[in-house]
Short mmCIF file of N, CA, C and O in Angstrom, two decimals:
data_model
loop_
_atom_site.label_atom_id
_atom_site.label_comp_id
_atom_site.label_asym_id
_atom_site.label_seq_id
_atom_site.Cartn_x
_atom_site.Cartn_y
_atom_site.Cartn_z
N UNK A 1 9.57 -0.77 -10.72
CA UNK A 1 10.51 -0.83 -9.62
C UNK A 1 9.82 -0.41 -8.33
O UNK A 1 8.95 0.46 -8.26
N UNK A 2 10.34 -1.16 -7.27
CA UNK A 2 9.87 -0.87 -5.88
C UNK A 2 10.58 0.16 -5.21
O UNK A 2 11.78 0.03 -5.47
N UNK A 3 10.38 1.06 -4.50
CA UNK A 3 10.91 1.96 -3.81
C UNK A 3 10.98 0.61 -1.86
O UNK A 3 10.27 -0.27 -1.39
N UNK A 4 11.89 1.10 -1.58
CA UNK A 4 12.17 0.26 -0.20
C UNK A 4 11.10 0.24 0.43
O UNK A 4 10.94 -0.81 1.05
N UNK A 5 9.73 1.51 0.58
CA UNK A 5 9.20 1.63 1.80
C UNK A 5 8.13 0.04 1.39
O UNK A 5 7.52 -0.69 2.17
N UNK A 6 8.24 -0.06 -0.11
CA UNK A 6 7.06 -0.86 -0.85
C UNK A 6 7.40 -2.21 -0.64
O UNK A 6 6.62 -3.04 -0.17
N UNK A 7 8.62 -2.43 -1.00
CA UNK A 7 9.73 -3.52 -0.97
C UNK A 7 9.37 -4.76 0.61
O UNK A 7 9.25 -5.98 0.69
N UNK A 8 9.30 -3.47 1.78
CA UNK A 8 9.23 -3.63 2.85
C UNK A 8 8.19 -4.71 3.05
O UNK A 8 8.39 -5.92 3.14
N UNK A 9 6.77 -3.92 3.11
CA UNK A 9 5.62 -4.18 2.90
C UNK A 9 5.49 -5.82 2.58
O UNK A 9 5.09 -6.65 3.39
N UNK A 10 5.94 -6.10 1.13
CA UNK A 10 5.85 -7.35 0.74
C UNK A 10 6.70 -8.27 1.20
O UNK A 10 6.46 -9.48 1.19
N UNK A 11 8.06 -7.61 1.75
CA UNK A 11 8.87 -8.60 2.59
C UNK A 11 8.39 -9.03 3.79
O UNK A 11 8.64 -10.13 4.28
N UNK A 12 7.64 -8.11 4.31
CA UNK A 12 7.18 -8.13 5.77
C UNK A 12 5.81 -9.70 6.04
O UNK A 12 5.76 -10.52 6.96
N UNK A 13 5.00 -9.57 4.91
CA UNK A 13 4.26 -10.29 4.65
C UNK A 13 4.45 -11.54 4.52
O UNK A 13 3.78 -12.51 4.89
N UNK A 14 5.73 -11.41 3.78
CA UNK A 14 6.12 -12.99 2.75
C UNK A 14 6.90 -13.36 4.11
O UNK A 14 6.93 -14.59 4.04
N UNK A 15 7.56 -13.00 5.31
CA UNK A 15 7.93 -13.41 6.56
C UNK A 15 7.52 -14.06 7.45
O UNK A 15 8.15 -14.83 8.17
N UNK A 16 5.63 -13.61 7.48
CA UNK A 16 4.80 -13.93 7.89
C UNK A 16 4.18 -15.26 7.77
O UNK A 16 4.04 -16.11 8.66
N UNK A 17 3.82 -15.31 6.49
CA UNK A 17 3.81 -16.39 5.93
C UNK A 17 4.64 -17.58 6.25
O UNK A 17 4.32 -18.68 6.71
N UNK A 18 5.88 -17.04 5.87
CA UNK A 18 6.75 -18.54 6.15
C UNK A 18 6.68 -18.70 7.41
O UNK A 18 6.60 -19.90 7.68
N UNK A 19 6.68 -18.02 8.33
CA UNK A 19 6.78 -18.37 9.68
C UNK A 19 5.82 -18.91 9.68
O UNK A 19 6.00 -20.12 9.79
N UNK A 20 4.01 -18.40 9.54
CA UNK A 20 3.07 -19.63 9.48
C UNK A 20 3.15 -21.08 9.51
O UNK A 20 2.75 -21.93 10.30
N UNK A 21 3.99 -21.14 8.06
CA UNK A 21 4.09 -22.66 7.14
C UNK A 21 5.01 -23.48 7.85
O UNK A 21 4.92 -24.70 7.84
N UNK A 22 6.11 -22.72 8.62
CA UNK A 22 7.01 -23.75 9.23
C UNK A 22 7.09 -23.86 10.38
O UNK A 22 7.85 -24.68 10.88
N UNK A 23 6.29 -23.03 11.16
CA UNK A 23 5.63 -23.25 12.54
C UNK A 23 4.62 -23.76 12.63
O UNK A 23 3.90 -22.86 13.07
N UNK A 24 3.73 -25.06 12.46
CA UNK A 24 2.69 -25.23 12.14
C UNK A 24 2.05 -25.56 14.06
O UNK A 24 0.92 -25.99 14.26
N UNK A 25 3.12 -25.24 15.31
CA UNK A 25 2.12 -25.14 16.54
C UNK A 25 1.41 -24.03 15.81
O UNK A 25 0.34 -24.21 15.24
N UNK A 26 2.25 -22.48 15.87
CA UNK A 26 1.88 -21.68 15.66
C UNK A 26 1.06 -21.60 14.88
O UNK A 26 0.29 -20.78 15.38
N UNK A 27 0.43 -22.09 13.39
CA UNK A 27 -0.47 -22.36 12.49
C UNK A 27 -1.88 -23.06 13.32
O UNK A 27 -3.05 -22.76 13.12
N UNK A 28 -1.38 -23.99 14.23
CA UNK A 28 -2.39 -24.62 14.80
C UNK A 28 -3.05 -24.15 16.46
O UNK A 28 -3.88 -24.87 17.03
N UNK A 29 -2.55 -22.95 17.01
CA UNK A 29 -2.39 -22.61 17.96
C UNK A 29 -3.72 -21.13 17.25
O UNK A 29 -4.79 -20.87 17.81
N UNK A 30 -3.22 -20.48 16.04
CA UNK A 30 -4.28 -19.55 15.90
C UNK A 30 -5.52 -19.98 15.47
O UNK A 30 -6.59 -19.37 15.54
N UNK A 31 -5.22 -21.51 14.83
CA UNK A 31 -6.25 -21.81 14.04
C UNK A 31 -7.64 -22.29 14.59
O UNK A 31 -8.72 -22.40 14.02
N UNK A 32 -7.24 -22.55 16.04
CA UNK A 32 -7.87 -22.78 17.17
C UNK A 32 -8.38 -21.63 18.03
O UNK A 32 -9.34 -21.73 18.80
N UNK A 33 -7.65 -20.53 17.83
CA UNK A 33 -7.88 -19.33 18.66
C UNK A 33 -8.96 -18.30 17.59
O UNK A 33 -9.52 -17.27 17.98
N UNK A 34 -9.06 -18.84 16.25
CA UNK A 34 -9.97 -18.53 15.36
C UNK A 34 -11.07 -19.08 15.21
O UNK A 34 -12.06 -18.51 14.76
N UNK A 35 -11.00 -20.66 15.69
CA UNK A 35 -12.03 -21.21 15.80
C UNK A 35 -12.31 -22.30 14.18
O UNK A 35 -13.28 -22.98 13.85
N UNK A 36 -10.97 -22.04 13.48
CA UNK A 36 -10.68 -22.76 12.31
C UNK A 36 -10.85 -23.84 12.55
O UNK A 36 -10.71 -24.07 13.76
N UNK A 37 -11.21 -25.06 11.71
CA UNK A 37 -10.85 -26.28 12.03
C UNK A 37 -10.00 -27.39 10.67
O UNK A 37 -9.69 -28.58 10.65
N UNK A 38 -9.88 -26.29 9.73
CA UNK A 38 -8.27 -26.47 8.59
C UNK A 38 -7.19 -25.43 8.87
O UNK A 38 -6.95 -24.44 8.19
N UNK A 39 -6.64 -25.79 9.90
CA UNK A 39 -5.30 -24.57 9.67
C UNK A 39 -5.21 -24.12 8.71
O UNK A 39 -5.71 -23.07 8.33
N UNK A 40 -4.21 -25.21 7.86
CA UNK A 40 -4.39 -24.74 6.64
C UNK A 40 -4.98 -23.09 5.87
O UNK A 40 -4.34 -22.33 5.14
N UNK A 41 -6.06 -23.00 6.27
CA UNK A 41 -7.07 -22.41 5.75
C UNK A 41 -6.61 -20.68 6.79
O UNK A 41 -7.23 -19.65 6.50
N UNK A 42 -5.73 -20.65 7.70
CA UNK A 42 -5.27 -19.52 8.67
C UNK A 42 -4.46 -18.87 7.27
O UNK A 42 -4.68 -17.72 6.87
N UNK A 43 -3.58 -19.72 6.66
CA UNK A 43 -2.45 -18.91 5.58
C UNK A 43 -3.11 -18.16 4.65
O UNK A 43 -2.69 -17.04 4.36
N UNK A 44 -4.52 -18.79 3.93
CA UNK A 44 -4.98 -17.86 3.26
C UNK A 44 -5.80 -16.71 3.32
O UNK A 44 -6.03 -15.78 2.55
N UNK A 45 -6.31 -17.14 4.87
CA UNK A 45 -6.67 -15.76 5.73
C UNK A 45 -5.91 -14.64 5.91
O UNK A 45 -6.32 -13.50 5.71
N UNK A 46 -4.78 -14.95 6.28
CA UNK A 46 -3.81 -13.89 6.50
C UNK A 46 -3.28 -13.46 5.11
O UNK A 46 -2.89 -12.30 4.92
N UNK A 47 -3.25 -14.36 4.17
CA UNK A 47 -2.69 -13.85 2.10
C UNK A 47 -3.97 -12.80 2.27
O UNK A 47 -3.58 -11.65 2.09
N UNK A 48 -5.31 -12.87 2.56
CA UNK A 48 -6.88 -11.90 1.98
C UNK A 48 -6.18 -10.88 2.92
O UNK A 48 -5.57 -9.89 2.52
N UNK A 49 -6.29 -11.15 3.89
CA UNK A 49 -5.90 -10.00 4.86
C UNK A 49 -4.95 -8.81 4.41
O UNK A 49 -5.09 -7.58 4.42
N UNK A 50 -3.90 -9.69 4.01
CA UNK A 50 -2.78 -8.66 3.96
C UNK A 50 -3.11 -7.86 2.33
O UNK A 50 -2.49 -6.82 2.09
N UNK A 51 -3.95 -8.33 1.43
CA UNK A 51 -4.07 -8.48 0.20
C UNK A 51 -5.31 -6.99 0.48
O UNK A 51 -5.58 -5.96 -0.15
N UNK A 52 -5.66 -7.47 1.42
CA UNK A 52 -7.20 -6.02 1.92
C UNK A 52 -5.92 -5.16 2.17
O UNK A 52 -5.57 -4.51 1.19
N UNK A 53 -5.00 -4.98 3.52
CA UNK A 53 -4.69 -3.85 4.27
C UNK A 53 -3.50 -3.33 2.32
O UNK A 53 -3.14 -2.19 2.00
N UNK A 54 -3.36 -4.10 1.85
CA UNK A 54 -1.80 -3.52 0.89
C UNK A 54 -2.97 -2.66 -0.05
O UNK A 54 -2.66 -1.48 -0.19
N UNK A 55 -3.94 -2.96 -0.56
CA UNK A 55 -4.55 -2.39 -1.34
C UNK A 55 -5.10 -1.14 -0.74
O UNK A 55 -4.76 -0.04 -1.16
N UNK A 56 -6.00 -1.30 0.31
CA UNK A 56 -5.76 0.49 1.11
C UNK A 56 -5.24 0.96 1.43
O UNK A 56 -5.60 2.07 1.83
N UNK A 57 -4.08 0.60 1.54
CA UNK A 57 -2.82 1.66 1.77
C UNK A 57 -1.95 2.25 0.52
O UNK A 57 -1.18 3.21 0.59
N UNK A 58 -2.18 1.60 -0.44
CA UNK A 58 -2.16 1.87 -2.18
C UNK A 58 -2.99 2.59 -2.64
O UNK A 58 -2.77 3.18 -3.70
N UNK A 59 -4.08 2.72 -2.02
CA UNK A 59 -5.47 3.67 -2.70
C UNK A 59 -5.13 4.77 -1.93
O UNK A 59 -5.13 5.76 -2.67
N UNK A 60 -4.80 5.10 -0.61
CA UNK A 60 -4.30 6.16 0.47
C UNK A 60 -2.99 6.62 -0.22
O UNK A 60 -2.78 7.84 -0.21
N UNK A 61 -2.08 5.84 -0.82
CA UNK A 61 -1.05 6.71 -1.45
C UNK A 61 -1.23 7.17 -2.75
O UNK A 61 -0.57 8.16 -3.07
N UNK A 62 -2.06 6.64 -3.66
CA UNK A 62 -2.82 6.97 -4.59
C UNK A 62 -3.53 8.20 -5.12
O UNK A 62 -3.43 8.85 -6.16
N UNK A 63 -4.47 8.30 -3.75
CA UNK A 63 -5.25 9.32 -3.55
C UNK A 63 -3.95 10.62 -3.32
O UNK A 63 -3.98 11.45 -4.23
N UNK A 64 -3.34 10.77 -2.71
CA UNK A 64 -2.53 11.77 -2.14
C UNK A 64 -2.07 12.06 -3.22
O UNK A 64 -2.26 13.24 -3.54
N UNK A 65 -1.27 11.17 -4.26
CA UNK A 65 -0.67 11.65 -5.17
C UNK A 65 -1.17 12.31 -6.32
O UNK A 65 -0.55 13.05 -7.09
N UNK A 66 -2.52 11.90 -6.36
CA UNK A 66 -3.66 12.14 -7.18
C UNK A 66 -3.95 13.99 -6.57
O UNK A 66 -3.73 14.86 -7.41
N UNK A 67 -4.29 14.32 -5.54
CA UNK A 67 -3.77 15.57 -5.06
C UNK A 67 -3.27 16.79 -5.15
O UNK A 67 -3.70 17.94 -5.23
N UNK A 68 -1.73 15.98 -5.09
CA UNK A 68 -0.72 16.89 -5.20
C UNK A 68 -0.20 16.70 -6.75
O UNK A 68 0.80 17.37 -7.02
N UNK A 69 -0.67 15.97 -7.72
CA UNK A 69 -0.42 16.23 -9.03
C UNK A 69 -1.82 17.22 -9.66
O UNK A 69 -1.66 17.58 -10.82
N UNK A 70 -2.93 17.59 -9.09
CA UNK A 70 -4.07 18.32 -9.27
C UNK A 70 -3.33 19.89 -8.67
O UNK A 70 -3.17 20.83 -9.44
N UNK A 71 -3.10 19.93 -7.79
CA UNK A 71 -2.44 21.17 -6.78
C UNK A 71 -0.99 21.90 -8.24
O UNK A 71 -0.87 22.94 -8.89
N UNK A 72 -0.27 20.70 -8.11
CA UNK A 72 0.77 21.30 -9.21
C UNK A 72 0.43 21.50 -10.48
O UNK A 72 1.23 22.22 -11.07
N UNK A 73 -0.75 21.00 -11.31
CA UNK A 73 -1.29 21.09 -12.57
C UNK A 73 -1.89 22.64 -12.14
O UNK A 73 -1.50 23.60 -12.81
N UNK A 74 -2.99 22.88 -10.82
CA UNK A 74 -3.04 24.51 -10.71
C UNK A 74 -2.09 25.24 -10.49
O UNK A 74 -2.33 26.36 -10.93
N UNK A 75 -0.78 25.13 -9.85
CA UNK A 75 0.18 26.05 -9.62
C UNK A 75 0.76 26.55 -11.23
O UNK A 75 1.07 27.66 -11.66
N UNK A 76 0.72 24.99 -11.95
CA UNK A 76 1.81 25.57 -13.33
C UNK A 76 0.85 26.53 -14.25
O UNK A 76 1.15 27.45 -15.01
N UNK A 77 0.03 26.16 -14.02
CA UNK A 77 -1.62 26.93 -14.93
C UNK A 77 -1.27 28.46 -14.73
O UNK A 77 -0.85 29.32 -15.50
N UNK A 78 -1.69 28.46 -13.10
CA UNK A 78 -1.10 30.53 -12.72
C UNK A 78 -0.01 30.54 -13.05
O UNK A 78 0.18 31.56 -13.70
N UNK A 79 1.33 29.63 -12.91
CA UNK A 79 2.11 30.18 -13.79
C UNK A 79 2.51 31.07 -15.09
O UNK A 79 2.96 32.17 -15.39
N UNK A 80 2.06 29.93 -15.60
CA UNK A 80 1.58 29.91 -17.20
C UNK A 80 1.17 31.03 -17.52
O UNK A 80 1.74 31.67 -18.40
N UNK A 81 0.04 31.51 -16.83
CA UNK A 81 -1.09 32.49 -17.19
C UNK A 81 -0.20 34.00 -16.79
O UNK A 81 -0.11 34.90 -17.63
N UNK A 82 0.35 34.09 -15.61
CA UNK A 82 1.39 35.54 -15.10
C UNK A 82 2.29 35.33 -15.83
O UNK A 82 2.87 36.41 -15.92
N UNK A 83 3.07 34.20 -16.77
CA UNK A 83 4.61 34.75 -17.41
C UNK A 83 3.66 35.15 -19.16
O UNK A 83 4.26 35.82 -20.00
N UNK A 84 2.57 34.75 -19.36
CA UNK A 84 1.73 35.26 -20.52
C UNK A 84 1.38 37.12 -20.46
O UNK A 84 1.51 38.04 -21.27
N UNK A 85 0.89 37.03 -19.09
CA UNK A 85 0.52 38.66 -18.82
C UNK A 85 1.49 39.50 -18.77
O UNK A 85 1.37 40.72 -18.87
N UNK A 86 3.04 38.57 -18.51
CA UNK A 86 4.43 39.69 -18.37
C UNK A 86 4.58 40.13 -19.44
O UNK A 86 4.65 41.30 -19.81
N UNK A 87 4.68 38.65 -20.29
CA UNK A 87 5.04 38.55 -21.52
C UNK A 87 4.61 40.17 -22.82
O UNK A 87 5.28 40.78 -23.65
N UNK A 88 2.78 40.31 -22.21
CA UNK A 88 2.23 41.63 -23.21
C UNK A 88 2.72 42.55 -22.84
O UNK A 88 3.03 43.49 -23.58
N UNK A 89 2.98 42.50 -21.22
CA UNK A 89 3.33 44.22 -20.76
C UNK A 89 4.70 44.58 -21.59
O UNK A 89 5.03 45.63 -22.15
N UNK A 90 5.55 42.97 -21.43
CA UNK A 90 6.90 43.63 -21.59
C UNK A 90 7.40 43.42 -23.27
O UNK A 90 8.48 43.88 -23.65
#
């Protein structure tokens, strides 16, 4: 399941796209300003593109979570370890 912020992301893209495909000045207006000479060939530029920026921003949320599940695996550890030491005194 997608959480909305993710949801977004791929909606935002797949928008993009169509606007590409059914604007084809616009298809042919960048494809020229790229120096393309298959438009065509602009849509799957922008699919790599977006296919690069979604994947580093997946490795950036990744990483973080990777983190803060290391941070809470040490917090529960000292836990662990002070309700053990209560545990002998008491």
């Amino acid at each position: 399941k997608l959480t909305e912020e993710y949801s977004f992301i791929w909606i935002a893209c797949a928008l993009a796209l169509l606007v590409l495909s059914l604007w084809r000045e616009i298809l042919h207006a960048v494809a020229r300003w790229l120096g393309v000479f298959y438009p065509p060939a602009v849509l799957l530029l922008v699919l790599i593109a977006f296919v690069f920026v979604a994947s580093l921003y997946f490795s950036v949320v990744i990483s973080l979570q990777r983190k803060r599940i290391e941070r809470l695996i040490e917090e529960q550890a000292i836990l662990a370890a002070r309700q053990r030491e209560l545990d002998r005194k008491g």
